Short mmCIF file of C-alpha atoms in Angstrom, two decimals:
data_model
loop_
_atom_site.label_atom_id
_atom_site.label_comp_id
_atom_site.label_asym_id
_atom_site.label_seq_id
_atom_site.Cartn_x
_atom_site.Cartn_y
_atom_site.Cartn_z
CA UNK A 1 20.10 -4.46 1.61
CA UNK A 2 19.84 -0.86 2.71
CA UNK A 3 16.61 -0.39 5.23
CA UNK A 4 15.20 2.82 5.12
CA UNK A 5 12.72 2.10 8.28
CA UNK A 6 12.97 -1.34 10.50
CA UNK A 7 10.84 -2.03 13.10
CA UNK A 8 11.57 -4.75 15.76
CA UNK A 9 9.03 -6.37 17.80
CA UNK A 10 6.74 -3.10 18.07
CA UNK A 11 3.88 -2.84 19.96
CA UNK A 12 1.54 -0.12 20.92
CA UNK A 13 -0.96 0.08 23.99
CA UNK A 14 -4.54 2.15 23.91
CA UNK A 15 -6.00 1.12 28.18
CA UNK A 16 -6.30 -2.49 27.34
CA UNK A 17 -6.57 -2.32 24.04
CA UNK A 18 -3.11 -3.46 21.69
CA UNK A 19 -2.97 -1.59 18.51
CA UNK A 20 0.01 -3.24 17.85
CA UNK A 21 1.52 -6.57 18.77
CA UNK A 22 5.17 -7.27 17.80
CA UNK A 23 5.14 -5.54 15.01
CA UNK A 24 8.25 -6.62 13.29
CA UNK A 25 8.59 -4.76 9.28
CA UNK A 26 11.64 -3.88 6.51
CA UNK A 27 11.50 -1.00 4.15
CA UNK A 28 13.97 -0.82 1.26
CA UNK A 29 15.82 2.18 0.22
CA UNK A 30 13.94 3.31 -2.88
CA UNK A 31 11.20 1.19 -3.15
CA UNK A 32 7.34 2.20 -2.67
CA UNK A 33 6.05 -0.23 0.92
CA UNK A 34 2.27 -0.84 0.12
CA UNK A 35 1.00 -1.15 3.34
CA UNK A 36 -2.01 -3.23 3.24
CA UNK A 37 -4.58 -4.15 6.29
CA UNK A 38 -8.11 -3.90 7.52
CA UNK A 39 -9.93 -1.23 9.36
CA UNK A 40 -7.95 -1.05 12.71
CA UNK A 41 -5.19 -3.40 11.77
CA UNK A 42 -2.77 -0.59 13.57
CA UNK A 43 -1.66 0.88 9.96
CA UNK A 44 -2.37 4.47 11.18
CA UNK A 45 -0.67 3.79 14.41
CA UNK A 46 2.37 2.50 12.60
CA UNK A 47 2.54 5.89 10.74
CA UNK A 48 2.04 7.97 13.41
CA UNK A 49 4.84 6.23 16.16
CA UNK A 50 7.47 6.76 13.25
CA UNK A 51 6.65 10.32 12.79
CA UNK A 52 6.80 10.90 16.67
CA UNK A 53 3.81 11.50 16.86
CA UNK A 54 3.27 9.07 19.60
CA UNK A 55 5.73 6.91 21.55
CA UNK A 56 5.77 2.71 21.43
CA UNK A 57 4.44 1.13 24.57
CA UNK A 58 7.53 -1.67 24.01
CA UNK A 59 9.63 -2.47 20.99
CA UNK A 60 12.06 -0.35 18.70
CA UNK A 61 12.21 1.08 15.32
CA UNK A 62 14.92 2.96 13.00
CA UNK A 63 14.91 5.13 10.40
CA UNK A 64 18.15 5.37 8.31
CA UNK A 65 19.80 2.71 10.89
CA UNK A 66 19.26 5.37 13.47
CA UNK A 67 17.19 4.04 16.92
CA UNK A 68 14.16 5.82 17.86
CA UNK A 69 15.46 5.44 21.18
CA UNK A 70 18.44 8.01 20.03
CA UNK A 71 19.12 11.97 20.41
CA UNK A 72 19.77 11.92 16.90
CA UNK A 73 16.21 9.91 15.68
CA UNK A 74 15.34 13.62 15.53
CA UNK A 75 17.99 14.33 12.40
CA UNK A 76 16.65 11.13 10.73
CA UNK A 77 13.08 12.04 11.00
CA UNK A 78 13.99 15.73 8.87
CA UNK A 79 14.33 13.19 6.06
CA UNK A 80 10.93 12.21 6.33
CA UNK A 81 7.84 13.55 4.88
CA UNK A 82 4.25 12.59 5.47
CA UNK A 83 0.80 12.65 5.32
CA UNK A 84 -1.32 10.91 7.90
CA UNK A 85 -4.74 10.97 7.57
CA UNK A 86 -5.61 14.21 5.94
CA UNK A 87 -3.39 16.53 4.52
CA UNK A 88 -2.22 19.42 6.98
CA UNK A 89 -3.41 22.37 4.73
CA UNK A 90 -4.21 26.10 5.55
CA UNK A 91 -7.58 26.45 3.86
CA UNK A 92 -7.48 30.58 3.67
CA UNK A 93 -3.75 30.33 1.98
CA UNK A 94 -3.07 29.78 -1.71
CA UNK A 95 -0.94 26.63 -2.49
CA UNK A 96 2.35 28.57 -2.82
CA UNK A 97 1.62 30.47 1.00
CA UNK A 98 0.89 27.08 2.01
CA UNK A 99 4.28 26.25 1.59
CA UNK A 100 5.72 29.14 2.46
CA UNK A 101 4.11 28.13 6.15
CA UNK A 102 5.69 24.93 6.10
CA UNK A 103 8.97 26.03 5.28
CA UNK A 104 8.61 28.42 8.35
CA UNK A 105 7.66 25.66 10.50
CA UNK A 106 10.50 23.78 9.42
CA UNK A 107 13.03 26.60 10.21
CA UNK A 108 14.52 26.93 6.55
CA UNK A 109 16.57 29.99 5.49
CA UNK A 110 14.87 30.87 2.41
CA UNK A 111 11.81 29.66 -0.31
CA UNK A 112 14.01 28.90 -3.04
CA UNK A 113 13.07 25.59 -4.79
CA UNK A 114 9.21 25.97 -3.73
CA UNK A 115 7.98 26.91 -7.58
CA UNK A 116 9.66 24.00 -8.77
CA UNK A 117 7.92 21.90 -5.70
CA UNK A 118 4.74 23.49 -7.25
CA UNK A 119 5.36 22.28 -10.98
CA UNK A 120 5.94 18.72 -9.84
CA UNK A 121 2.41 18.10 -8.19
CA UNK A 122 0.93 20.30 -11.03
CA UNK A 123 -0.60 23.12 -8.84
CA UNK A 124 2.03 25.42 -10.64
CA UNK A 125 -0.85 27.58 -12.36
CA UNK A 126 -3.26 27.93 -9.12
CA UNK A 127 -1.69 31.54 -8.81
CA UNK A 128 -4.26 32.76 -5.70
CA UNK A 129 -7.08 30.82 -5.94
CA UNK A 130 -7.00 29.46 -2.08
CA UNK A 131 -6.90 26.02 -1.58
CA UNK A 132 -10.58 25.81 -0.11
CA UNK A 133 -11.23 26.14 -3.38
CA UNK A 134 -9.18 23.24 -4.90
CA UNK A 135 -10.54 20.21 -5.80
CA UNK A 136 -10.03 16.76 -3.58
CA UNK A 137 -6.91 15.63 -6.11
CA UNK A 138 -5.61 19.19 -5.72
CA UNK A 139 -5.77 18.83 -1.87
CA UNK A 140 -3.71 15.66 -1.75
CA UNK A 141 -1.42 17.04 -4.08
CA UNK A 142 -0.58 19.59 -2.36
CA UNK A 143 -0.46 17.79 0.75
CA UNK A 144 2.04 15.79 -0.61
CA UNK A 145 4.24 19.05 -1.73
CA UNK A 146 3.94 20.14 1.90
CA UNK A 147 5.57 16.94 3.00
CA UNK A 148 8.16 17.36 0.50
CA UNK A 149 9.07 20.58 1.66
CA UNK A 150 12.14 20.54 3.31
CA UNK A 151 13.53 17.94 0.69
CA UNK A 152 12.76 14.78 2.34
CA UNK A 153 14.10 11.32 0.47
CA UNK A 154 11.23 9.24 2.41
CA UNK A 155 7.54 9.92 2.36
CA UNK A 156 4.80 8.35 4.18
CA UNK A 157 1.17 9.13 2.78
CA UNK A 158 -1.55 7.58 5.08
CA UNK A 159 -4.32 6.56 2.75
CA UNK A 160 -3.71 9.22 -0.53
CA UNK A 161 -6.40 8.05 -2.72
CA UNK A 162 -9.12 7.30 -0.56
CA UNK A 163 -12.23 9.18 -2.20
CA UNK A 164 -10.55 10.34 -5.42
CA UNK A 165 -12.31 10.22 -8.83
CA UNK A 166 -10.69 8.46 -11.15
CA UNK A 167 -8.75 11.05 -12.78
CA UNK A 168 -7.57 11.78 -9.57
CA UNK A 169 -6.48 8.45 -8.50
CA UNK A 170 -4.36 8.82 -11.65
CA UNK A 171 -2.57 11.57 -11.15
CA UNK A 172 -1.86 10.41 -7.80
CA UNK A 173 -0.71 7.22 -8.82
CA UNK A 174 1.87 8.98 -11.44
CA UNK A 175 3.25 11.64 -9.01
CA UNK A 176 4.08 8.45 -6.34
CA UNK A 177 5.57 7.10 -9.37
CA UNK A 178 7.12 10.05 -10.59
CA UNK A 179 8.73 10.78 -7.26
CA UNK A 180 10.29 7.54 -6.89
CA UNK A 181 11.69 6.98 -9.99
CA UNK A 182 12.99 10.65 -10.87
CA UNK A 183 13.53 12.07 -7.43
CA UNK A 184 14.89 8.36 -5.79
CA UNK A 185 12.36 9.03 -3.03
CA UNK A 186 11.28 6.04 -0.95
CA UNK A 187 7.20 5.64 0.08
CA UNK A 188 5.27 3.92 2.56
CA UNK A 189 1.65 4.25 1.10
CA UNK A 190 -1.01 2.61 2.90
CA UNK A 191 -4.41 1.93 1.05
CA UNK A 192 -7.30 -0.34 1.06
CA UNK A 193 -7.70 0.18 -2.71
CA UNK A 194 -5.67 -3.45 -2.82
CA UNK A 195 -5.83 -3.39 -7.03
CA UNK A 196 -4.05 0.41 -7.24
CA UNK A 197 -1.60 -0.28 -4.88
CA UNK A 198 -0.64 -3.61 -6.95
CA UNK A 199 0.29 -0.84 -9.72
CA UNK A 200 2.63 0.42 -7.49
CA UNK A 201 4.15 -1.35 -5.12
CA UNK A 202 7.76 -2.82 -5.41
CA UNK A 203 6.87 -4.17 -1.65
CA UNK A 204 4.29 -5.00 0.28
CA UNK A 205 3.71 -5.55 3.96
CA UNK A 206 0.43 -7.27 5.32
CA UNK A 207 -0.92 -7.02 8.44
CA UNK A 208 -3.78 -8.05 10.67
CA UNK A 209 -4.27 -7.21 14.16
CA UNK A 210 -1.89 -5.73 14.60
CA UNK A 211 0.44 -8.03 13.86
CA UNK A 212 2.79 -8.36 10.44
CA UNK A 213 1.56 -11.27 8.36
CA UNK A 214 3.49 -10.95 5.54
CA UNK A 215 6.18 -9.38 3.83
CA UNK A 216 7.41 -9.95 0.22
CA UNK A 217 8.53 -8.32 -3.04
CA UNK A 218 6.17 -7.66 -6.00
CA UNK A 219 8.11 -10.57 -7.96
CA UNK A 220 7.58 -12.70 -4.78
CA UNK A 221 3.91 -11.43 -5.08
CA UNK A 222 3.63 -12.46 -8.53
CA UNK A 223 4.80 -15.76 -8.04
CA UNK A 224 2.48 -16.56 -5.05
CA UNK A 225 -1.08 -15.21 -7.13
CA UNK A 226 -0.99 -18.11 -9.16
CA UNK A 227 -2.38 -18.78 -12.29
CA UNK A 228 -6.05 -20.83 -12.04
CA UNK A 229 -8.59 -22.39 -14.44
CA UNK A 230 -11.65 -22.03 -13.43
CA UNK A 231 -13.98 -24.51 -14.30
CA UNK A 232 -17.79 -25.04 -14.81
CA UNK A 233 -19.06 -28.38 -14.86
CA UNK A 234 -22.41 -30.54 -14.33
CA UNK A 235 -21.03 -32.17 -11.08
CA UNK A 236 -17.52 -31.26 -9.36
CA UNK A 237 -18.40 -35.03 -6.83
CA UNK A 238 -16.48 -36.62 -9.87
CA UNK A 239 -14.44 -33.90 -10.86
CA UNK A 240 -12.60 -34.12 -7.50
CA UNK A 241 -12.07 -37.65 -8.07
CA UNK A 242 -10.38 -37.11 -11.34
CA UNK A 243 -8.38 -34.15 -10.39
CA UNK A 244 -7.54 -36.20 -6.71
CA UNK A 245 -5.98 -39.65 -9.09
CA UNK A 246 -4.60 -36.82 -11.52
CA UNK A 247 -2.48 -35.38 -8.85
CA UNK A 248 -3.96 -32.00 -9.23
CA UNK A 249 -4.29 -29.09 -6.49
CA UNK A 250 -7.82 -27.45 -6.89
CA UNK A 251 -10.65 -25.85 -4.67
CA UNK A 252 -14.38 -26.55 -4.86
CA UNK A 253 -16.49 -23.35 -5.25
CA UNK A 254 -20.25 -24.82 -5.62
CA UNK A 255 -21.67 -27.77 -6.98
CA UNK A 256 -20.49 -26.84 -10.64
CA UNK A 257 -17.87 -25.14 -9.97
CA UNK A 258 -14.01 -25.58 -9.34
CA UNK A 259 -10.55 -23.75 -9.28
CA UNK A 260 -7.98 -25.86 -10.80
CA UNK A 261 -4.11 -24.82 -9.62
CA UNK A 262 -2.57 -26.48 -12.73
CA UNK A 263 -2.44 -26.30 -16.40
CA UNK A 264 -4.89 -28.41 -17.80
CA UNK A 265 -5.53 -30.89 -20.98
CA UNK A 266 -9.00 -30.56 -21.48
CA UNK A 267 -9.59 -33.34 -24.13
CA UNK A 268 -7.97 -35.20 -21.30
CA UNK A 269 -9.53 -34.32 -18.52
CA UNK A 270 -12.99 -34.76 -20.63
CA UNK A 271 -12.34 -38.33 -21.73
CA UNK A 272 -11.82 -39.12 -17.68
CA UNK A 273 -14.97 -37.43 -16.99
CA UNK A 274 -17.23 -39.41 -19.69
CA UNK A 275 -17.20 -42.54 -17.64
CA UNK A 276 -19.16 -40.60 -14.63
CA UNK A 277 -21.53 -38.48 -16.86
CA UNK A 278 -19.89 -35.17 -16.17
CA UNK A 279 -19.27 -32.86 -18.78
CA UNK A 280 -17.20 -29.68 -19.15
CA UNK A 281 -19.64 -26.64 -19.60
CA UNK A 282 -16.82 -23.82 -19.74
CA UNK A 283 -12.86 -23.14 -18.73
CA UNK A 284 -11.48 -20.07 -17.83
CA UNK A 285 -7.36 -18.75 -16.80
CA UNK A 286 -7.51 -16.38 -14.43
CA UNK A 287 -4.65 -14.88 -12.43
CA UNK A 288 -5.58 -14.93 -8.61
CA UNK A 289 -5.57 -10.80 -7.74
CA UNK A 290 -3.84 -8.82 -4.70
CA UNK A 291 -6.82 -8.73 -3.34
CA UNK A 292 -7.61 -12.61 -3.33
CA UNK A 293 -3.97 -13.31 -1.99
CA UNK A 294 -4.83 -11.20 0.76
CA UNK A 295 -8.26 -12.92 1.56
CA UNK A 296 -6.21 -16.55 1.89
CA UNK A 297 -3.71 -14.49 4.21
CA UNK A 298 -6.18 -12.86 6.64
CA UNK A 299 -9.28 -14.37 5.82
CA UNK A 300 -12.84 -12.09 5.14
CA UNK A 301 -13.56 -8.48 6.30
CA UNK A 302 -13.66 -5.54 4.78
CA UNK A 303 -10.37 -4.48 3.62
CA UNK A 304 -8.67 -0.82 5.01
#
């Protein structure tokens, strides 16, 4: 498989303080990395030691098999577009001279192609309203076409949906999509919105503490959020011992309550129950979320 970015045993030093610890992660050529973590897992810090905008206290990373160590890590990072943190945007300019700055920055010979960049994040009819004046979506869309100026085939968007409407989150959402699948553009998006990123993610990488928990596919995602019955009954003391001489894999939730990790035949598991006096009050299937999968990985906190 083709790796976009690899990291090997990365870490990052603030004083005493270790953003990073051996941070060790695999992005695929042409898939979309959700990068998922709490507040101050080292997500940020990730982004911004790949886009040189700080150096690794130990450890190495590539970008297009290229070492970051390397003269030409320079080259491989033209390829790359990003957003970290807020969008870099010139408040007094109107999306199109916005653009135009970029391209300056970025030393190319002319502003062909930057209409078009305008018509694919729909800010193609702002004409001269500044962007002051746009809306949050509009801002992060046209972030994004700022990072894409220069025709990059790898984007890295720090956070792109944090404090959207809905609508917004939407449009968002489809232009990561659209980007991917029409221009072949690879993304590293990290969110704390666990259930929109589980929309769009082909990958994900978890990490805590700066560490890398987990990596895995979506289908290898799928496969580990595994299906559940919840059940309610009058007393779960007997309902463990059925489920325990049954075989089955569940987890107590109260007194009444239980998640069963199997399928189950309720006139079955009913008749076993009569003989103790417990009864079934209500079943439920429920797929176990992103979001839960991540909670068993990492364990409580608010997510980031």
């Amino acid at each position: 498989m083709d790796y976009v970015l690899e990291t090997n045993n990365l870490t990052k030093n603030y004083g005493k303080f270790r953003a990073l610890q051996g941070l060790t992660m695999h992005i695929p050529q042409g898939s979309i990395y959700g990068f998922v973590g709490k507040n101050g897992a080292g997500k940020t810090t990730l982004i911004r030691l790949i886009c040189g905008l700080q150096t690794p206290t130990s450890g190495t990373y590539s970008l297009y098999g290229i070492d970051s160590k390397q003269k030409e890590i320079k080259k491989s990072r033209r390829r790359m577009g990003a957003v970290v943190e807020t969008p870099a945007i010139y408040m007094e300019m109107t999306a199109k001279e916005n653009l135009k700055q970029q391209s300056l920055i970025l030393g190319l010979p002319s502003y062909d192609g930057l209409d078009d960049l305008l018509k694919l994040v729909g800010l193609e009819n702002t004409g001269k309203k500044k962007a002051k004046n746009f809306s949050l979506g509009m801002r992060q869309r046209l972030g994004i076409a700022i990072a894409l100026v220069g025709d990059p085939d790898f984007l890295v968007l720090d956070e792109p949906i944090n404090g959207l409407d809905p609508q917004g989150i939407i449009e968002i959402r489809e232009l990561i999509l659209k980007l991917n699948r029409e221009q072949n553009i690879t993304v590293l998006i990290s969110s704390h919105i666990l259930d929109e990123l589980s929309r769009l993610a082909t990958h994900y990488g978890i990490i805590d503490g700066g560490c890398m928990v987990k990596e895995l596919s979506a289908g290898e995602l799928e496969a580990a959020c595994r299906k559940k019955v919840h059940i309610t009954v009058t007393n779960t003391t007997p309902l463990c011992t059925v489920l325990d001489e049954l075989g089955v894999e569940y987890k107590v939730a109260s007194q009444t309550e239980a998640d069963i990790f199997a399928k189950v035949n309720v006139s079955q598991l009913a008749q076993k129950l009569s003989p103790y006096g417990c009864e079934i009050l209500s079943m439920q299937e429920q797929d176990e979320s992103l979001e839960g999968y991540y909670m068993s990985l990492v364990g409580g906190g608010r997510n980031a």
